[in-house]
Each structure stands twice: as C-alpha cells, then as structure tokens.
Short mmCIF file of C-alpha atoms and ligand atoms in Angstrom, two decimals:
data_model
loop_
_atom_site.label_atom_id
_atom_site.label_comp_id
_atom_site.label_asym_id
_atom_site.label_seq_id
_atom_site.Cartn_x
_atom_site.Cartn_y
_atom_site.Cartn_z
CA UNK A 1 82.90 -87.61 40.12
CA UNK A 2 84.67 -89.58 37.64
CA UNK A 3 85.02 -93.24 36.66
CA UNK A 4 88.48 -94.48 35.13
CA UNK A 5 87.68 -96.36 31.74
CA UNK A 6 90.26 -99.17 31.77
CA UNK A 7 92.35 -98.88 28.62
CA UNK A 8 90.92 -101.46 25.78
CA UNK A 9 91.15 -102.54 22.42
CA UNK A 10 88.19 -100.68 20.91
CA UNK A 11 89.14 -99.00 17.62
CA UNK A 12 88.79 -95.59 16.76
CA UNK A 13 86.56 -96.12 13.61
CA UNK A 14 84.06 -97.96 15.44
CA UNK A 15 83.97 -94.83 17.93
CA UNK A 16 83.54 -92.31 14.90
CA UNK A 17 80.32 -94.13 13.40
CA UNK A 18 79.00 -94.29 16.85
CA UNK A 19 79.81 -90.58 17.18
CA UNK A 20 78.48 -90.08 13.60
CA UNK A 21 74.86 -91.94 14.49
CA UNK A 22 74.87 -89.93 17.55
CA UNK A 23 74.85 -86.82 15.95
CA UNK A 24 71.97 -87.32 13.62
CA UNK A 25 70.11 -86.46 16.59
CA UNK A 26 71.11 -83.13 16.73
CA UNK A 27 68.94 -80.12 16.27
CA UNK A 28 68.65 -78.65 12.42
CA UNK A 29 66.93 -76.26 10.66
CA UNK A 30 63.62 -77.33 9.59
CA UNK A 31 65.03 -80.66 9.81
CA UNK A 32 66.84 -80.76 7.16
CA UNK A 33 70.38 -82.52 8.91
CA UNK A 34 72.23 -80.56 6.63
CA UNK A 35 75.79 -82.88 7.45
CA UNK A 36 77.73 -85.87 6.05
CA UNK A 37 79.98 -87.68 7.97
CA UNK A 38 83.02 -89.94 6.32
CA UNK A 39 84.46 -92.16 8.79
CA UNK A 40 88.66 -93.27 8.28
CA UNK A 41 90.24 -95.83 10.22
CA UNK A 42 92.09 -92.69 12.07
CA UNK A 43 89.87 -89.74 11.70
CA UNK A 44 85.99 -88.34 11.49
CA UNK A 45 85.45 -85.87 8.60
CA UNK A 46 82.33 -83.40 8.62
CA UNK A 47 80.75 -82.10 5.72
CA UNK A 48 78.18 -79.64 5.10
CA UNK A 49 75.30 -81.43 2.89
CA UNK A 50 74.65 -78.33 0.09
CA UNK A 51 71.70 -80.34 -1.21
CA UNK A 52 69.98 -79.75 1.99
CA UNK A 53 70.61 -76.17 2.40
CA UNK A 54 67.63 -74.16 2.32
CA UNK A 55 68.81 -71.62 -1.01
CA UNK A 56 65.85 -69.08 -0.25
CA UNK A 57 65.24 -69.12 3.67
CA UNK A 58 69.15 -69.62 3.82
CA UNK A 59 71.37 -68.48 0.95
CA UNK A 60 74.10 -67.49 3.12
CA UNK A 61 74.48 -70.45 5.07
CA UNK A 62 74.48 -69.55 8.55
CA UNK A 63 71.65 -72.06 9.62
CA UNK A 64 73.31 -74.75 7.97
CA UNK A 65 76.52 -74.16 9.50
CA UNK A 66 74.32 -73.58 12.61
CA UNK A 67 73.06 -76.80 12.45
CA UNK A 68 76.40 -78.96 11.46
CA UNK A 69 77.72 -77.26 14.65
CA UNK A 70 75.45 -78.72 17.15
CA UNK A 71 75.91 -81.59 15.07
CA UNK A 72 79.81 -81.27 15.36
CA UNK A 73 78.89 -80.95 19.07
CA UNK A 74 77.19 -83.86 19.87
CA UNK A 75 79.79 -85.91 18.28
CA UNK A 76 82.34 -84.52 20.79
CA UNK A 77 80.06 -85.51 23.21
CA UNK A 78 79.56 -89.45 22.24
CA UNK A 79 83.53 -89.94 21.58
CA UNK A 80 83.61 -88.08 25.31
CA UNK A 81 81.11 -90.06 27.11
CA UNK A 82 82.69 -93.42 25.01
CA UNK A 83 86.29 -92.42 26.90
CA UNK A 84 88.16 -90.57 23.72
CA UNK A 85 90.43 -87.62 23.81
CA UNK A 86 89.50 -86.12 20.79
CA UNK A 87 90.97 -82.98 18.83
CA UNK A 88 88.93 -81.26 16.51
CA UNK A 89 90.32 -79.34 13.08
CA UNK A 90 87.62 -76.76 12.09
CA UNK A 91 88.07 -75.78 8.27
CA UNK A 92 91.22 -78.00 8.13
CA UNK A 93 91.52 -77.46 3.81
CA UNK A 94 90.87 -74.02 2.80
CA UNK A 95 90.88 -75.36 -0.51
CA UNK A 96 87.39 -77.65 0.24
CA UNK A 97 84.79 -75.10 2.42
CA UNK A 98 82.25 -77.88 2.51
CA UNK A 99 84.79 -80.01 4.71
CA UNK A 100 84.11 -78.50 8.00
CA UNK A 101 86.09 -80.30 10.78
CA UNK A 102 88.56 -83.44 11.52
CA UNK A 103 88.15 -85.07 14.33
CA UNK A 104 91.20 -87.56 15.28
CA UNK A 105 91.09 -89.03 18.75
CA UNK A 106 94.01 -88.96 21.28
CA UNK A 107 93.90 -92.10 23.15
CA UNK A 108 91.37 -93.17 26.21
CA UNK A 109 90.36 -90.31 28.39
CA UNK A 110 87.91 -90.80 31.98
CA UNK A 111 84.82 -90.67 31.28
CA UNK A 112 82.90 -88.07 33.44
CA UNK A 113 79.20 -87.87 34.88
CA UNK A 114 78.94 -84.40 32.61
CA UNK A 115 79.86 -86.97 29.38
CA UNK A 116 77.66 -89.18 30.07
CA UNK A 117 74.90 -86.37 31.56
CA UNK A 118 74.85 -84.81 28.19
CA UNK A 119 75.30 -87.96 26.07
CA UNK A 120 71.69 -88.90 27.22
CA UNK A 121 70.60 -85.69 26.65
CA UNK A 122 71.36 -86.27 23.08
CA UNK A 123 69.01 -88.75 23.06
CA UNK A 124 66.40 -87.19 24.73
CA UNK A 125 66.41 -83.68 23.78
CA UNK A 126 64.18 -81.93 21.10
CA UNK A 127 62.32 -78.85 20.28
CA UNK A 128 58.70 -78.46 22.27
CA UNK A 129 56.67 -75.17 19.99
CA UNK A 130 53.76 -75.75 23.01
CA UNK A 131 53.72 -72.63 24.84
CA UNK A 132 55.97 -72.78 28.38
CA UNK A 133 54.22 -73.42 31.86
CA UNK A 134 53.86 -70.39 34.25
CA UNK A 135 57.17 -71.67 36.52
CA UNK A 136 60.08 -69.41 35.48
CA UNK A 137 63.02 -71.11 35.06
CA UNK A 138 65.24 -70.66 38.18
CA UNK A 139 68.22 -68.25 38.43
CA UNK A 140 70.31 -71.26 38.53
CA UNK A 141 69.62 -72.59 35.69
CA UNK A 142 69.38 -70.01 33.60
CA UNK A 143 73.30 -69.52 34.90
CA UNK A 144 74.06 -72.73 34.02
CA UNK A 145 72.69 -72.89 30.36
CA UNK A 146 74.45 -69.88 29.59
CA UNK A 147 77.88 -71.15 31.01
CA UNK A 148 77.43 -74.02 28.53
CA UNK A 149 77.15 -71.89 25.43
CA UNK A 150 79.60 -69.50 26.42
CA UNK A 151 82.63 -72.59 26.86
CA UNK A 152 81.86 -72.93 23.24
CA UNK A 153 80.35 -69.23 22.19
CA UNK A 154 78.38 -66.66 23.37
CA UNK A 155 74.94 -66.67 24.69
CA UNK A 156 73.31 -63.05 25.61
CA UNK A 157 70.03 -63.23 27.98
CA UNK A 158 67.92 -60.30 27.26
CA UNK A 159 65.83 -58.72 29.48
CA UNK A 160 62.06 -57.92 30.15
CA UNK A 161 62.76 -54.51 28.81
CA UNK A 162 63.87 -56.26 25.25
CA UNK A 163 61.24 -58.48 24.86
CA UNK A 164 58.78 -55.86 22.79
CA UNK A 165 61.26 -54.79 20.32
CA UNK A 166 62.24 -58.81 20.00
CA UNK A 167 58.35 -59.38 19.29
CA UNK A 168 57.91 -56.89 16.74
CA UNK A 169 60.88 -58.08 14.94
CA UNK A 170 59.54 -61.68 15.29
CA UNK A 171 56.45 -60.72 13.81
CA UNK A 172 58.21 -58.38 11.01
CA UNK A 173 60.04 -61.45 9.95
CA UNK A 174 57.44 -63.60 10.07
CA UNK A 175 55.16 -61.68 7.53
CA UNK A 176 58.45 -61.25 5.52
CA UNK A 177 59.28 -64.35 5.24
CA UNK A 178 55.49 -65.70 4.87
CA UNK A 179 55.26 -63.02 1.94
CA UNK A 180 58.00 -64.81 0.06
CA UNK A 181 57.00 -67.00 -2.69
CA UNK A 182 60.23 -68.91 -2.28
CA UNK A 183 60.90 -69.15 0.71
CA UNK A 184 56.93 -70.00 1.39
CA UNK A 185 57.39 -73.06 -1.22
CA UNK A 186 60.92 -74.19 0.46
CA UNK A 187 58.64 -74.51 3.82
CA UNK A 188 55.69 -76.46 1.78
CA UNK A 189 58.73 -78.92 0.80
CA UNK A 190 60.06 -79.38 4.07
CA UNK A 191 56.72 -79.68 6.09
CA UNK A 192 55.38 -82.19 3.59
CA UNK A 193 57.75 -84.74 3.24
CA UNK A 194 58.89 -85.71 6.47
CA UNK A 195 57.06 -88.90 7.58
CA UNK A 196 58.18 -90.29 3.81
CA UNK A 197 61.70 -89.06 3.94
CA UNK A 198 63.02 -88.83 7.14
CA UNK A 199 63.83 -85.26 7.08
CA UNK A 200 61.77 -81.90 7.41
CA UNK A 201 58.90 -81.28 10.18
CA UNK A 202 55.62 -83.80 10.00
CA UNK A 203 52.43 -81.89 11.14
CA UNK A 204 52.32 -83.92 14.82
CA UNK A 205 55.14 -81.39 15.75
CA UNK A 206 53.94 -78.06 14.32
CA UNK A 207 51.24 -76.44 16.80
CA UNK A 208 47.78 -76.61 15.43
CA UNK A 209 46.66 -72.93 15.81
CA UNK A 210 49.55 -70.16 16.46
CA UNK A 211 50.56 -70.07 20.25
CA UNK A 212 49.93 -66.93 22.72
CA UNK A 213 53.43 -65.23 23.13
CA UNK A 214 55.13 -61.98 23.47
CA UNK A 215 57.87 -63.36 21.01
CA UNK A 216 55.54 -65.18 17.62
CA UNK A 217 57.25 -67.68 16.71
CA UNK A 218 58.06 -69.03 13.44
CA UNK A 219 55.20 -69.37 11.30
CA UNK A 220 55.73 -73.16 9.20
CA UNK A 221 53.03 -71.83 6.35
CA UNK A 222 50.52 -74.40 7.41
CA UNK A 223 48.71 -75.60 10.90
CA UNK A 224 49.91 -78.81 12.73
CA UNK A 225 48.26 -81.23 14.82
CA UNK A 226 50.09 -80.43 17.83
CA UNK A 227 47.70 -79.84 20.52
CA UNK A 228 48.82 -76.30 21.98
CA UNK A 229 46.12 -75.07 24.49
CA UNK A 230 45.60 -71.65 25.58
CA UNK A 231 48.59 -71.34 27.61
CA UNK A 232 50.72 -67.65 27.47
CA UNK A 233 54.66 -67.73 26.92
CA UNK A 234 54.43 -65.10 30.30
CA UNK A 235 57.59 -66.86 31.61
CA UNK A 236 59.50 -67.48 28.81
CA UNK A 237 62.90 -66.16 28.88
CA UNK A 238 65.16 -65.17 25.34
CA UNK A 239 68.25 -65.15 24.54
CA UNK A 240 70.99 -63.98 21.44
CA UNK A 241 73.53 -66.39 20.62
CA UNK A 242 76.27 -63.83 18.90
CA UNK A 243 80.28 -63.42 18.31
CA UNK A 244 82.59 -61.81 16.70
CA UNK A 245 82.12 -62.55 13.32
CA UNK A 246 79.79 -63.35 11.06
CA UNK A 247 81.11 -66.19 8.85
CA UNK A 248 81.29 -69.97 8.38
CA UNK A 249 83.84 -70.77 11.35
CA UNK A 250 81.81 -68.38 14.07
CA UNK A 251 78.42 -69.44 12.42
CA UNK A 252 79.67 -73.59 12.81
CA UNK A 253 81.14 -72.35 16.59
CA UNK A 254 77.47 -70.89 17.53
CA UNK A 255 76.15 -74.44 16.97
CA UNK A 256 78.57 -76.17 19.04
CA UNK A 257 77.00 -73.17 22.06
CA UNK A 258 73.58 -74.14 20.54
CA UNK A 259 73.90 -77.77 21.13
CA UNK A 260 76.17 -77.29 24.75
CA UNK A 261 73.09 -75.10 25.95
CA UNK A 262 70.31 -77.40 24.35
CA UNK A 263 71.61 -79.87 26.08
CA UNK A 264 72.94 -78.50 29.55
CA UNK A 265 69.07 -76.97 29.29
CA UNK A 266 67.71 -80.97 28.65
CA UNK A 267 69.39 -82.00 31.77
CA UNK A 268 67.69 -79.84 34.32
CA UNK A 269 63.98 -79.71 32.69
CA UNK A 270 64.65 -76.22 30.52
CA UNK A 271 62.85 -76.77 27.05
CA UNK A 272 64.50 -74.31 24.02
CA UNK A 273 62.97 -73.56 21.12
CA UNK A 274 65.15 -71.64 18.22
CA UNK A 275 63.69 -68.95 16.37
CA UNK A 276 65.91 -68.18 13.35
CA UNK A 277 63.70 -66.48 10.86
CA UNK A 278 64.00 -63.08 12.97
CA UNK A 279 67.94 -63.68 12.14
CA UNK A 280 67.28 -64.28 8.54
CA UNK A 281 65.57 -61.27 7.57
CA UNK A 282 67.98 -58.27 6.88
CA UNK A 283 66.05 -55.82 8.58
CA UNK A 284 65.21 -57.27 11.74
CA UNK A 285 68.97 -59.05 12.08
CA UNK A 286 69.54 -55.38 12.66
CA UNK A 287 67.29 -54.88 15.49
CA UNK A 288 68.96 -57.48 16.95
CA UNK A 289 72.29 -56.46 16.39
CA UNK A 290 71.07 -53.26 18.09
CA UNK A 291 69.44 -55.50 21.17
CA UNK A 292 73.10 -56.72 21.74
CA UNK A 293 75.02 -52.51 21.52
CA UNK A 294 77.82 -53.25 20.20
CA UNK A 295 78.08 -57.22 21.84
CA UNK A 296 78.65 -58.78 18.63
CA UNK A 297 76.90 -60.42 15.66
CA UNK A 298 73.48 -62.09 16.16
CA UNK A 299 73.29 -65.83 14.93
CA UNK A 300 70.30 -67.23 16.73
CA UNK A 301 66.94 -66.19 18.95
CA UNK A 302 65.98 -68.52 21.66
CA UNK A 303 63.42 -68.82 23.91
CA UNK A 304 63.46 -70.66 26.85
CA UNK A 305 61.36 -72.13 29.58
CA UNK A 306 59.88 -74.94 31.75
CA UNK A 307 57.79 -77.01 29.78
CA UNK A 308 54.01 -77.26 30.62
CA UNK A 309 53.40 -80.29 32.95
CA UNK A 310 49.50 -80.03 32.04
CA UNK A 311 50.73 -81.05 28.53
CA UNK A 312 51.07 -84.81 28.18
CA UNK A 313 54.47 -85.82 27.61
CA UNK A 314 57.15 -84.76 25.11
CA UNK A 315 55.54 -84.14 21.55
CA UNK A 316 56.34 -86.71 19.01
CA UNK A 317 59.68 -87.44 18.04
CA UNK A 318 61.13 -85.54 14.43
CA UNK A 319 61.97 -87.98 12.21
CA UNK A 320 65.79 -88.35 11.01
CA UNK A 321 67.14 -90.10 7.61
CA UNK A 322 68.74 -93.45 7.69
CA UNK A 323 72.15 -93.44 8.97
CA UNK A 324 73.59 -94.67 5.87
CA UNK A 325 72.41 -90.98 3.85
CA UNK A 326 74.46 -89.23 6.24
CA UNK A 327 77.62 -91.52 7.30
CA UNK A 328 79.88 -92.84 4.75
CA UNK A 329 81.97 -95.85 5.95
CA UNK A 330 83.49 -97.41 2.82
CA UNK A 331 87.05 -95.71 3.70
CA UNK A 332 87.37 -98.40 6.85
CA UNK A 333 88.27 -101.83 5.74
CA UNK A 334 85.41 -104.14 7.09
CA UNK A 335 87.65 -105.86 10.18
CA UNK A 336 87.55 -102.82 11.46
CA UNK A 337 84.01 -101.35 11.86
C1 FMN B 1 69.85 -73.44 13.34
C2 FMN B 1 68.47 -73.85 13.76
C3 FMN B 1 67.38 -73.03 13.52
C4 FMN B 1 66.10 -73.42 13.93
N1 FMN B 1 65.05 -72.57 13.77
C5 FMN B 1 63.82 -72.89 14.25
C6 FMN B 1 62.74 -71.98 14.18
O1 FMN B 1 62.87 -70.85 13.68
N2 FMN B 1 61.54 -72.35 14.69
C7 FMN B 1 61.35 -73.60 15.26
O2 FMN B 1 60.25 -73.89 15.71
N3 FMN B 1 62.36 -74.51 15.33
C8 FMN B 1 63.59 -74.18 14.86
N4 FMN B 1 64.63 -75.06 14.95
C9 FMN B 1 64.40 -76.40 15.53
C10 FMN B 1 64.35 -77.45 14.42
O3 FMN B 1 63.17 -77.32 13.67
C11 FMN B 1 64.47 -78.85 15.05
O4 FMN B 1 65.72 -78.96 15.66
C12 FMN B 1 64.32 -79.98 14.03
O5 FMN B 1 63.05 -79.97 13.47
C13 FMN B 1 64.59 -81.35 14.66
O6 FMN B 1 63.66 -81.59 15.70
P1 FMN B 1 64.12 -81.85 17.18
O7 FMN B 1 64.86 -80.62 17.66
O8 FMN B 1 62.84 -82.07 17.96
O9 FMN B 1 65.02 -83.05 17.20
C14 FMN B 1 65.92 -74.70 14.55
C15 FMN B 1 67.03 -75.52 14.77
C16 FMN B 1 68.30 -75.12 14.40
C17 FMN B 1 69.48 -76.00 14.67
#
C-alpha cells in the first residue's frame, strides 16, 4: 500500500539533518559511531570518524566501514520514509577516502508502508547479548531477513552442520583477542566511558556472567550487569554476511545489508546480535572463508533468534553522542535549517 505525499515546500537540508540524527541510531562497533555527517543546502556528505576507529581490534577498517554503512543505511531510510528520492555517490573523490558517500535528493517520492516500517525500526532496534528463547525463528522470516541483506549485499545462513566449526572459531578468537594487551586496553576504554561520553558499551548492556551457546560470543574483558539467566542459544540461527571483495566500498556495502536485515529482523520480532571478533582474527577469518567454499569474503557473523519473552523487556538503551559531535551544519545558511 502506498500513500501519495503531496508535493511541499520542505527543503532538502532540513531532510539531511533529520536523516543525519536518524542515523546516529544505527548499530556500531563497540559503540563507537565511527561517522560524521556535513549537511549542504543540496547534498548529505558521510565521513568516516578516524578518531573513533578502533587501531588494534580494527586496523584495517572493515568494522568501521561496517558500521558507517548501516549508518549510510538508515539515512536512506529517514529521507525514504520523509518522501525523498535520493541518489547516493559511494567514494565520490578518490582523492579524500574518508568521504564515503553523497547523498543528493531527487525531488518528492510516495512514501511506502516498508519506509515507514523500517523507519521505526530505526528507532527501536538494538543489540539483545541475553541468550534467545527456545521458539526458532520461522522459515518465513528467516527468508525475509535474508532478502533484505541481499537487495543491498549478501547474507549466507549456515547450517546446523556449521555451527561447531563456527564455535571453535568463536572461541579461538575470543582467547586471541582477550590475550592482546592492546586490543584488551582498547575494550577497557570503550566499556568504561560510555554513560560519561555517549559512546562505547555501559555495563547495563554487557551480560553479567558469559551466556550458554554453541557460538561464545564476544567476550567485552569485564562482566556486565545484564541479567542473562540460564537460558541455551539451542535455537539460535547464524549467518555470514560476505561479497566479492574485501575493501572499503564492499566493507561500507555489507553495512547497508547489516542495517536492511537488522531492521527487516526488528519488524517481525527477530533479535541479531553481531559477532565480529571471529572476523577480526586472521586465522579464524579463514575458517570462515572456508564455511562459505568459495561464496565470497566474510565481513560479519550473526546470530539470530527470537528474543526470550521470560526476560523483561528490551535491555537498556546504548547511549549515543550529542548530535552536534557527529552532524556538522554550518555549510546551510540559518533560513534554511
Ligand atoms: C560492525 C559491527 C560489529 C559489531 N560487533 C559486535 C560483537 O562482536 N559483539 C556484540 O555483542 N555486539 C557487536 N556489535 C553491536 C554493537 O556493540 C552495538 O550496535 C552498539 O553497541 C550500539 O548498541 P545498539 O545496537 O543496542 O544500538 C557490532 C555492531 C556492528 C555494527
């Protein structure tokens, strides 16, 4: 169904810092909203945020262009749900690799019941560590999560058969990772500074004691206060986000699938949880290269699943910075913001 959005005299750079705001909701790595946004009276410009890169967990990049992706993502989806066309320039100057896409609108456009679907889920959505409930998630909707990510990417469902060689690499990367003095310290910054900041993970979010699961997932250095029970992940599904390549543009496309699955999955009650440090690690990025013979490159682990009902609500909400550390309006003459 869709509803016609009479044309109207709303200006495009008042739709960008809308977009903008919107998208500090999205999903980043350790929290750490790795983007910029500099609003024009004609156009939307992205930019990665090196300060907030994570140099030892991350030296390559990937999660942060992961991140500014599903970032990227949910500002197409605002401008969409607010009635903009939109076209979007990925890596428009080869010359500055930190400006990763232009977004110019095209005049009004119908707003759809999928805009507006997912634009809530932007507002709603978030990462849930708790273990799943024992309801698998229906055939359905598996389908339909993995349609989303593959109009923007590729998403890869593995099967029962994976899941042990998936754990073991989980765990492998864990104890890596946990065995890395600088990498440990990066995760001491961002787990200890969110409630102050606005970015990184507060303990009310991070599961007190490790979860039961096939799959371990990622282990934050510390305990939370997360309440987690004694539920097991038996119903949990996972899946591979992967392409062709394995640079900037396909990591910042594999975010766009991140957030179009995230947020598809919101919609119909599927909870996802990323697990990137099984990516990170050379040796198991390789056993999951292998999981996906000869599919592609691996950017992300996910697991999904229903959430428990037994637990009480959503967890608490992950803090984000004030909108005026991330969007930049001072290019837009005041009449028109
Ligand atoms: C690229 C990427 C990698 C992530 N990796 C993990 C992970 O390994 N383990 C985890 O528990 N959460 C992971 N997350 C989820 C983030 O921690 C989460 O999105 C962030 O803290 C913001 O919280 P929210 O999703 O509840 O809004 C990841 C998110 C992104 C976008």
């Amino acid at each position: 169904m869709r509803h016609e959005t009479s044309a109207d005299d709303r200006l495009p750079a008042v739709a960008f810092t809308g977009a903008a705001t919107a998208a500090g909701n999205a999903p980043s790595i350790l929290n750490t909203q790795p983007w910029r946004w500099r609003v024009h009276p004609e156009r939307l410009d992205l930019f990665a945020a090196r300060s907030r890169q994570l140099a030892a967990g991350d030296p390559q990049g990937r999660q942060l262009m992961l991140s500014c992706g599903a970032a990227l993502h949910h500002a197409r989806i605002a401008l969409a749900a607010d009635g903009w066309a939109t076209h979007v320039t990925r890596f428009p100057q080869a010359s500055d690799p930190d400006l990763l896409a232009t977004l110019v609108v095209n005049g009004r456009t119908p707003v759809t019941m999928e805009a507006l679907r997912l634009a809530h889920a932007t507002r709603i959505r978030h990462t849930d560590r708790r273990p799943v409930s024992e309801q698998s998630i229906p055939e359905v909707g598996l389908r339909a999560v993995a349609t989303a990510a593959c109009a923007e990417g590729n998403l890869q469902v593995l099967g029962a058969d994976d899941l042990a060689e998936l754990g073991s690499a989980a765990g492998r990367a864990a104890a890596v990772e946990a065995g890395d003095p600088q990498i440990a310290s990066e995760l001491t910054y961002w787990t200890g500074r969110a409630t102050l900041s606005g970015a990184g993970l507060p303990a009310s979010v991070l599961p007190e004691h490790p979860t039961q699961t096939t799959v371990p997932s990622r282990n934050f250095g510390r305990p939370g206060t997360l309440p987690v029970g004694v539920g097991h992940d038996r119903t949990a599904v996972y899946a591979l986000l992967f392409g062709d390549g394995d640079g900037p543009l396909d990591w910042l496309r594999a975010g766009e699938a991140l957030s179009a699955a995230w947020l598809t999955a919101t919609t119909i009650g599927v909870s996802v949880v990323p697990l990137s440090g099984v990516v990170e690690v050379a040796a198991t990025w390789h056993t999951l290269r292998h999981l996906l013979a000869g599919l592609g490159h691996p950017y992300l682990a996910l697991r999904l699943g229903i959430a428990d009902p037994e637990q009480h609500g959503p967890p608490p909400r992950t803090p984000r910075l004030a909108v005026a550390q991330v969007i930049d309006t001072s290019a837009v003459p005041a009449d028109q913001l």
